[in-house]
Coordinates of C-alpha atoms and ligand atoms in Angstrom, one line a residue:
M1 CA 31.6 111.8 78.2
L2 CA 30.1 112.4 81.6
S3 CA 32.7 113.5 84.1
N4 CA 31.1 111.4 86.8
H5 CA 32.3 108.3 85.0
H6 CA 35.8 109.5 85.5
V7 CA 38.0 108.3 88.4
S8 CA 40.0 111.0 90.3
P9 CA 43.6 111.7 89.5
E10 CA 44.3 110.8 93.1
L11 CA 43.0 107.3 92.6
I12 CA 45.2 106.9 89.5
R13 CA 48.2 108.2 91.3
D14 CA 47.5 105.8 94.2
M15 CA 47.2 102.8 91.8
F16 CA 50.3 103.9 90.0
S17 CA 52.5 104.3 93.1
K18 CA 51.4 100.9 94.3
A19 CA 52.1 99.2 91.0
M20 CA 55.5 100.9 90.8
S21 CA 56.3 99.8 94.3
E22 CA 55.4 96.2 93.5
M23 CA 57.5 96.2 90.3
Y24 CA 60.5 97.8 92.0
Q25 CA 60.4 95.3 94.9
K26 CA 60.6 92.5 92.4
E27 CA 63.3 94.2 90.4
V28 CA 65.4 95.2 93.4
P29 CA 64.7 92.7 96.2
L30 CA 67.0 94.6 98.6
Y31 CA 64.5 97.4 98.4
A32 CA 61.8 95.0 99.8
N33 CA 64.2 94.3 102.7
L34 CA 64.5 98.0 103.3
L35 CA 60.7 98.4 103.3
E36 CA 60.5 95.6 105.9
L37 CA 63.1 97.3 108.1
V38 CA 61.3 100.7 107.8
A39 CA 58.0 99.1 108.8
Q40 CA 59.6 97.4 111.8
V41 CA 61.1 100.7 113.0
N42 CA 57.8 102.6 112.4
R43 CA 55.9 100.0 114.4
A44 CA 58.3 100.3 117.3
E45 CA 58.2 104.1 117.1
L46 CA 54.4 104.1 117.3
E47 CA 54.4 101.7 120.2
N48 CA 56.7 103.9 122.2
N49 CA 55.1 107.1 121.4
E50 CA 51.3 107.1 122.1
E51 CA 51.0 110.8 121.3
L52 CA 52.5 110.4 117.9
R53 CA 50.2 107.4 117.2
L54 CA 47.1 109.3 118.2
R55 CA 48.0 112.4 116.2
M56 CA 48.6 110.3 113.1
E57 CA 45.4 108.3 113.6
K58 CA 43.5 111.5 113.9
S59 CA 44.9 113.1 110.8
G60 CA 44.4 109.8 108.8
E61 CA 48.1 109.5 108.3
L62 CA 48.3 106.1 110.0
N63 CA 46.6 104.4 107.1
R64 CA 48.8 105.9 104.6
L65 CA 52.1 105.4 106.4
E66 CA 53.2 102.6 104.2
V67 CA 52.5 104.2 100.8
E68 CA 55.5 105.2 98.7
R69 CA 56.6 108.9 99.1
H70 CA 58.7 109.5 96.1
G71 CA 60.8 108.1 93.3
A72 CA 63.2 109.5 90.8
I73 CA 64.0 109.2 87.1
R74 CA 66.4 110.8 84.6
V75 CA 65.5 111.6 81.0
G76 CA 67.5 112.7 78.0
T77 CA 65.5 114.9 75.7
A78 CA 63.0 117.8 75.8
E79 CA 60.4 115.6 74.1
E80 CA 60.7 113.0 76.8
L81 CA 60.4 115.6 79.5
S82 CA 57.4 117.3 78.1
L83 CA 55.6 114.0 77.5
L84 CA 56.3 113.1 81.1
R85 CA 54.7 116.3 82.2
R86 CA 51.5 115.3 80.3
L87 CA 51.7 111.7 81.7
F88 CA 52.0 113.0 85.3
A89 CA 49.2 115.4 84.8
V90 CA 46.9 112.4 84.3
M91 CA 47.7 111.5 88.0
G92 CA 47.3 115.1 89.3
M93 CA 51.1 115.6 89.5
Y94 CA 52.5 119.0 88.4
P95 CA 56.1 120.3 88.2
V96 CA 57.1 122.2 91.3
G97 CA 60.5 123.8 91.9
Y98 CA 63.7 124.0 89.8
Y99 CA 66.8 122.3 91.0
D100 CA 70.2 122.9 89.4
L101 CA 72.4 119.9 90.2
T102 CA 75.4 121.1 88.2
E103 CA 76.4 122.7 91.4
A104 CA 77.1 119.2 92.7
G105 CA 79.0 118.2 89.5
V106 CA 76.0 116.3 88.1
P107 CA 75.1 117.5 84.5
V108 CA 71.3 117.6 85.0
H109 CA 68.6 120.0 86.1
S110 CA 65.4 118.8 87.7
T111 CA 61.9 119.4 88.9
A112 CA 59.5 117.3 91.1
F113 CA 56.1 116.3 89.7
R114 CA 53.8 116.3 92.7
P115 CA 50.2 117.0 93.8
I116 CA 49.8 120.7 94.7
T117 CA 46.6 121.0 96.6
E118 CA 46.3 120.1 100.2
E119 CA 43.4 117.7 99.6
S120 CA 45.3 115.9 96.9
L121 CA 48.4 115.6 99.0
Q122 CA 46.4 114.2 101.8
K123 CA 45.0 111.4 99.6
N124 CA 48.4 110.3 98.3
P125 CA 51.6 112.4 98.3
F126 CA 53.6 110.5 95.7
R127 CA 56.1 112.6 93.8
V128 CA 58.6 111.9 91.1
F129 CA 61.9 113.8 91.1
T130 CA 62.7 114.2 87.4
S131 CA 66.0 115.2 86.0
L132 CA 66.9 116.2 82.4
L133 CA 70.4 115.4 81.2
R134 CA 72.2 118.5 79.9
L135 CA 74.0 117.2 76.8
E136 CA 75.3 120.7 76.1
L137 CA 77.6 120.3 79.1
I138 CA 79.4 117.3 77.5
E139 CA 82.7 118.8 76.4
D140 CA 83.7 116.2 73.8
E141 CA 81.8 117.1 70.7
K142 CA 81.9 113.7 69.1
L143 CA 80.5 112.1 72.3
R144 CA 77.8 114.7 72.5
E145 CA 76.7 113.9 69.0
I146 CA 76.7 110.2 69.6
A147 CA 74.6 110.6 72.8
S148 CA 72.1 112.9 71.1
E149 CA 71.7 110.6 68.2
I150 CA 71.1 107.6 70.4
L151 CA 68.5 109.5 72.4
S152 CA 66.7 110.9 69.4
S153 CA 66.0 107.4 68.1
R154 CA 64.4 106.0 71.2
N155 CA 60.8 106.1 72.2
I156 CA 60.3 105.7 76.0
F157 CA 56.4 105.5 75.9
T158 CA 54.2 102.7 74.6
K159 CA 51.8 103.8 71.8
R160 CA 48.9 103.1 74.1
T161 CA 50.3 105.3 76.9
I162 CA 50.3 108.2 74.5
E163 CA 46.8 107.5 73.3
L164 CA 45.5 107.4 76.9
I165 CA 47.2 110.7 77.7
E166 CA 45.4 112.2 74.7
T167 CA 42.1 110.6 75.8
H168 CA 42.6 112.2 79.2
E169 CA 43.4 115.6 77.7
R170 CA 40.4 115.4 75.4
N171 CA 37.9 114.3 78.0
N172 CA 39.5 115.8 81.1
G173 CA 39.7 112.4 82.8
L174 CA 39.8 108.6 82.5
R175 CA 37.2 106.0 83.3
L176 CA 38.2 103.2 85.6
E177 CA 39.1 100.7 83.0
Q178 CA 41.1 103.3 81.1
A179 CA 42.9 104.3 84.3
E180 CA 43.8 100.7 84.9
E181 CA 45.2 100.3 81.4
F182 CA 47.0 103.6 81.7
V183 CA 48.8 102.5 84.9
A184 CA 49.9 99.2 83.3
E185 CA 51.1 100.9 80.2
A186 CA 52.8 103.9 82.0
L187 CA 54.7 101.4 84.1
E188 CA 56.5 100.2 81.0
T189 CA 58.3 103.5 80.8
F190 CA 59.8 103.0 84.2
R191 CA 60.8 99.4 84.0
W192 CA 64.4 98.2 84.1
H193 CA 66.0 96.8 81.0
S194 CA 69.0 94.6 81.5
D195 CA 69.7 94.8 77.7
S196 CA 71.5 98.0 76.8
T197 CA 70.8 99.6 73.4
V198 CA 74.5 100.3 72.8
D199 CA 77.7 98.3 72.6
K200 CA 80.1 98.1 75.5
D201 CA 82.6 100.5 74.0
T202 CA 80.0 103.2 73.6
Y203 CA 78.8 102.6 77.1
E204 CA 82.3 102.9 78.5
A205 CA 83.0 106.1 76.6
L206 CA 79.9 107.7 77.9
H207 CA 80.5 106.3 81.4
A208 CA 84.0 107.8 81.4
E209 CA 82.5 111.2 80.7
H210 CA 80.0 110.8 83.6
R211 CA 78.2 107.7 84.9
L212 CA 75.0 109.5 84.8
I213 CA 75.3 110.1 81.1
A214 CA 75.7 106.4 80.5
D215 CA 72.7 105.8 82.8
V216 CA 70.4 108.0 80.7
V217 CA 71.7 107.3 77.2
C218 CA 72.4 103.6 77.1
F219 CA 69.0 102.1 78.0
R220 CA 65.6 101.9 76.4
G221 CA 63.9 104.0 79.0
P222 CA 64.3 106.1 82.2
H223 CA 64.2 103.2 84.7
I224 CA 63.0 104.3 88.1
N225 CA 66.2 104.5 90.0
H226 CA 64.8 104.5 93.5
L227 CA 61.7 104.6 95.6
T228 CA 61.3 106.1 99.0
P229 CA 59.1 105.2 101.9
R230 CA 58.4 107.4 105.0
T231 CA 60.3 106.6 108.2
L232 CA 59.3 107.8 111.6
N233 CA 62.9 107.5 112.8
I234 CA 65.5 107.9 110.2
D235 CA 68.4 107.8 112.7
E236 CA 67.3 104.3 113.8
V237 CA 66.9 103.0 110.2
Q238 CA 70.4 104.3 109.3
R239 CA 71.8 102.6 112.4
L240 CA 70.1 99.3 111.7
M241 CA 70.7 99.0 107.9
P242 CA 74.1 97.3 108.2
L243 CA 72.7 94.8 110.7
H244 CA 70.1 93.8 108.0
G245 CA 72.7 93.4 105.2
I246 CA 71.9 96.8 103.7
S247 CA 74.8 99.1 103.1
P248 CA 73.8 102.8 103.8
K249 CA 75.3 105.9 102.3
A250 CA 77.7 107.5 104.8
I251 CA 75.6 110.3 106.2
I252 CA 72.0 111.3 106.6
E253 CA 71.3 114.4 104.4
G254 CA 69.5 117.5 105.5
P255 CA 68.9 119.1 108.9
P256 CA 69.8 117.4 112.2
R257 CA 67.3 115.6 114.5
R258 CA 65.1 118.2 116.3
N259 CA 62.1 118.6 118.5
C260 CA 60.3 120.5 115.7
P261 CA 61.5 118.7 112.5
V262 CA 62.0 121.0 109.5
L263 CA 62.3 120.4 105.8
L264 CA 63.5 116.9 104.8
R265 CA 66.0 114.3 106.1
Q266 CA 67.0 111.5 103.8
T267 CA 69.4 108.6 103.4
S268 CA 69.7 105.7 101.0
F269 CA 71.5 102.4 100.5
K270 CA 74.2 102.3 97.9
A271 CA 73.3 101.5 94.4
L272 CA 73.7 97.9 93.3
D273 CA 76.0 96.7 90.5
E274 CA 73.7 94.9 88.1
P275 CA 74.5 92.7 85.1
V276 CA 73.8 94.2 81.7
N277 CA 73.9 92.6 78.2
F278 CA 75.3 95.1 75.7
S279 CA 74.6 94.8 72.0
G280 CA 76.9 92.5 70.2
D281 CA 76.4 90.0 73.0
Q282 CA 78.9 91.6 75.3
Q283 CA 78.4 91.3 79.1
G284 CA 79.0 94.0 81.7
S285 CA 77.3 95.7 84.6
H286 CA 75.8 99.0 85.5
T287 CA 75.3 100.7 88.9
A288 CA 72.2 102.9 89.2
R289 CA 69.4 101.6 91.3
F290 CA 69.0 102.0 95.1
G291 CA 66.5 102.5 97.9
E292 CA 66.0 105.6 100.0
I293 CA 64.1 106.7 103.1
E294 CA 62.7 110.1 104.0
Q295 CA 61.4 111.9 107.1
R296 CA 59.7 115.3 106.6
G297 CA 59.2 118.3 108.8
A298 CA 57.8 121.8 108.5
A299 CA 57.9 123.8 105.3
L300 CA 60.1 126.9 105.8
T301 CA 59.3 130.5 104.7
K302 CA 61.8 132.3 102.6
K303 CA 63.3 133.7 105.8
G304 CA 63.5 130.2 107.4
R305 CA 65.0 128.7 104.3
E306 CA 67.7 131.4 104.2
L307 CA 68.6 130.6 107.8
Y308 CA 68.7 126.8 106.9
D309 CA 70.9 127.4 103.9
H310 CA 73.2 129.7 105.9
L311 CA 73.6 127.2 108.8
L312 CA 74.1 124.3 106.3
R313 CA 76.9 126.2 104.6
K314 CA 78.4 127.1 108.0
S315 CA 78.4 123.5 109.0
Q316 CA 80.2 122.3 106.0
P317 CA 83.8 123.2 106.5
Q318 CA 84.0 121.2 109.8
G319 CA 81.5 118.6 108.7
S320 CA 82.7 115.1 108.2
R321 CA 80.9 113.5 105.3
T322 CA 82.1 110.1 106.1
D323 CA 81.1 109.6 109.8
N324 CA 77.4 110.1 110.4
N325 CA 77.7 110.5 114.2
E326 CA 80.2 113.2 113.9
H327 CA 78.3 114.9 111.0
Q328 CA 75.1 114.9 113.1
K329 CA 76.8 116.2 116.1
N330 CA 78.4 119.0 114.2
L331 CA 75.0 119.8 112.6
R332 CA 73.3 119.9 116.0
D333 CA 75.9 122.4 117.2
V334 CA 75.5 124.7 114.3
F335 CA 71.7 124.4 114.2
S336 CA 71.4 125.4 117.8
E337 CA 70.8 128.9 116.3
F338 CA 67.7 127.7 114.6
P339 CA 64.7 128.1 117.0
D340 CA 63.3 124.7 117.9
D341 CA 59.8 125.3 119.2
E342 CA 56.6 125.9 117.2
E343 CA 55.7 129.2 118.8
T344 CA 59.0 130.8 118.0
L345 CA 59.1 129.3 114.5
R346 CA 55.7 130.9 113.9
K347 CA 56.2 134.2 115.6
N348 CA 59.5 134.7 113.8
G349 CA 58.0 133.9 110.5
L350 CA 60.4 131.0 109.9
A351 CA 57.9 128.2 109.1
F352 CA 54.4 127.9 107.4
F353 CA 51.4 127.0 109.6
Y354 CA 48.0 125.6 109.0
Y355 CA 45.3 127.3 111.1
Q356 CA 42.1 125.8 112.3
P357 CA 39.3 126.9 114.6
V358 CA 39.0 124.9 117.8
F359 CA 35.5 123.7 118.6
D360 CA 34.1 123.2 122.0
A361 CA 32.0 120.2 123.2
N362 CA 28.9 121.7 121.5
K363 CA 30.8 121.9 118.2
K364 CA 30.9 125.7 118.6
T365 CA 33.9 127.9 118.0
I366 CA 35.3 129.5 121.1
R367 CA 34.3 133.2 121.6
V368 CA 37.1 135.6 122.2
K369 CA 36.9 139.4 122.8
N370 CA 39.5 140.5 120.4
S371 CA 38.7 138.0 117.6
D372 CA 40.7 139.7 114.9
N373 CA 44.0 139.2 116.5
L374 CA 45.6 135.9 115.6
E375 CA 47.9 135.8 118.6
D376 CA 45.0 136.5 121.0
L377 CA 43.0 133.7 119.4
I378 CA 45.8 131.2 119.7
Q379 CA 46.5 132.3 123.3
A380 CA 42.8 131.8 124.2
G381 CA 42.9 128.3 122.7
A382 CA 40.3 129.3 120.0
V383 CA 42.7 128.7 117.1
S384 CA 45.3 125.9 116.6
A385 CA 48.4 126.2 114.4
T386 CA 50.0 123.1 112.9
P387 CA 53.2 123.2 110.9
I388 CA 52.6 122.6 107.2
T389 CA 54.7 119.6 105.9
Y390 CA 57.5 120.3 103.4
E391 CA 56.6 118.5 100.2
D392 CA 59.7 119.3 98.1
F393 CA 63.4 118.5 97.8
L394 CA 66.7 120.0 98.8
P395 CA 69.4 120.5 96.2
V396 CA 72.3 119.9 98.5
S397 CA 70.7 116.7 99.8
A398 CA 69.7 115.6 96.3
A399 CA 73.3 116.1 95.2
G400 CA 74.4 114.0 98.2
I401 CA 72.0 111.2 97.2
F402 CA 73.2 111.5 93.5
R403 CA 76.8 111.4 94.5
S404 CA 76.7 108.5 96.8
N405 CA 75.1 106.5 94.0
L406 CA 77.3 107.7 91.2
G407 CA 80.5 106.9 93.0
E408 CA 82.3 109.6 94.9
E409 CA 84.6 110.0 91.9
A410 CA 81.8 112.2 90.2
N411 CA 83.7 115.1 88.8
T412 CA 82.7 118.7 89.4
M413 CA 83.5 120.3 86.1
Y414 CA 79.9 121.5 85.6
E415 CA 79.9 123.7 88.7
G416 CA 76.9 126.0 89.3
N417 CA 75.1 126.6 86.0
P418 CA 71.4 127.1 86.5
N419 CA 69.2 127.6 83.5
K420 CA 65.6 127.6 84.6
A421 CA 64.3 129.3 81.4
E422 CA 65.8 126.6 79.2
F423 CA 64.4 123.8 81.5
E424 CA 60.9 125.3 81.3
K425 CA 61.2 125.6 77.5
H426 CA 62.0 121.9 77.3
L427 CA 59.3 121.1 79.8
G428 CA 56.7 123.0 77.8
A429 CA 55.4 124.8 81.0
S430 CA 56.7 126.8 83.9
V431 CA 57.4 125.2 87.2
N432 CA 55.3 126.1 90.2
D433 CA 56.9 128.1 93.0
E434 CA 56.9 125.9 96.1
I435 CA 57.0 128.9 98.5
E436 CA 53.9 130.3 96.9
I437 CA 52.0 127.0 97.3
Y438 CA 52.7 126.9 101.0
A439 CA 51.9 130.6 101.5
E440 CA 48.6 130.1 99.7
I441 CA 47.7 127.0 101.9
E442 CA 48.5 129.1 105.0
R443 CA 46.6 132.1 103.8
K444 CA 43.5 130.1 102.9
S445 CA 43.5 128.3 106.2
L446 CA 43.7 131.5 108.1
A447 CA 41.0 133.2 106.1
N448 CA 38.7 130.2 106.6
T449 CA 39.5 130.1 110.3
L450 CA 38.7 133.8 110.9
K451 CA 35.5 133.4 108.8
Q452 CA 34.3 130.5 111.0
I453 CA 35.2 132.3 114.2
N454 CA 33.5 135.5 113.3
Q455 CA 30.3 134.0 112.0
Ligands
LIG1 C1 67.7 111.8 92.1 C2 68.3 112.1 93.4 C3 67.5 113.1 94.2 C4 66.2 113.1 96.3 O1 65.4 112.4 97.1 O2 66.7 114.1 96.7 C5 66.4 112.5 95.0 C6 68.4 110.8 91.3 O3 69.4 110.2 91.8 O4 68.0 110.6 90.1 O5 65.8 111.6 94.6
LIG2 NI1 65.0 110.6 96.3

């Protein structure tokens, strides 16, 4: 098959994220209300901040502002996880990072499937945070067996999805009509099913062990449990949610508001209680699905990340996790130690930067005497440095999102139990190291810049 008949993985990802968004807005109408509120706040932000608008227009981000940024699912078996890896590869999404959520009392470990090249991220940054249930952590042996038996008899993919994944692997791509069919078929895996596969007693027994276990085990598939648009002002959306009939989680996760945003700030509305029909015609309900928003800042180097983790830990003892204003104030105080201007972040090696040559009116690079010295080049205005956006997740924040949607009663009996090797075995591949990805983008941009300048 001629490869020029194939559509790009970016296009398939874009089609998929849009189809997913439409489906989720129908399934969870409150999410459509959240999108409306986010769009309203984004519009106001762009009207009040001309510089931001121009910058976003120039980088092409303005057109993409409304596309979904990420979603999340939870699966139950190694087979499910490794097939998902192959499914996401069709859309140019690869596993990045390992997150141990047992630390937060949630019996899962996770990765994020996401685009990894700068060009691909630019086209559509959609990611899926994917968690694998760790059945081995269920203490009750009988319950563990029941859960594993239920999971082993389900099939979360349509036959056609698997055929199209294989077609993609064989031919190294899909044609447009195959891609369209793939998106429609793949969507079935993420759909909500209000019919549970188990009876109410089984659901309740699993739920009593941990709500997340019931969420993964008792349904036909790994329903998408939230989607997440990008907001330009997360504090404002958090403030406005209640006025729009949306009930937010108590606090915004992540770093405080800053001049130079770093990493990721996120908040969500609380999961809804939805009716479920259990087998044997019994009625009940399940709470799993919600909506989230995110605001991203610069990717931090290992050194920057260590400082972030240190300050976050330092902020915790005093931190109120019930009052957002107090929480943010406390964070701002503690984070005053974290430099908040781009130059210091760069010179101190705290954040990753993207370098570009600056061109003059004649489209020529600017000549500088000492053209090997990056600082001199920047000083002379010959090179620009822009922070690289953080594309990943934060385990403490993810845990906060999990917890607020699993009920605060979530127990902590699984405390701190990472097992990356086991996760990678189940995934059937190793996860990419996010720090290496950012470092490589930075390195390449610098090499390119110096090459152009010294031509
Ligand atoms: C995933 C929660 C983590 C995030 O944005 O940190 C997450 C889940 O609840 O399944 O999506
Ligand atoms: Ni999320």
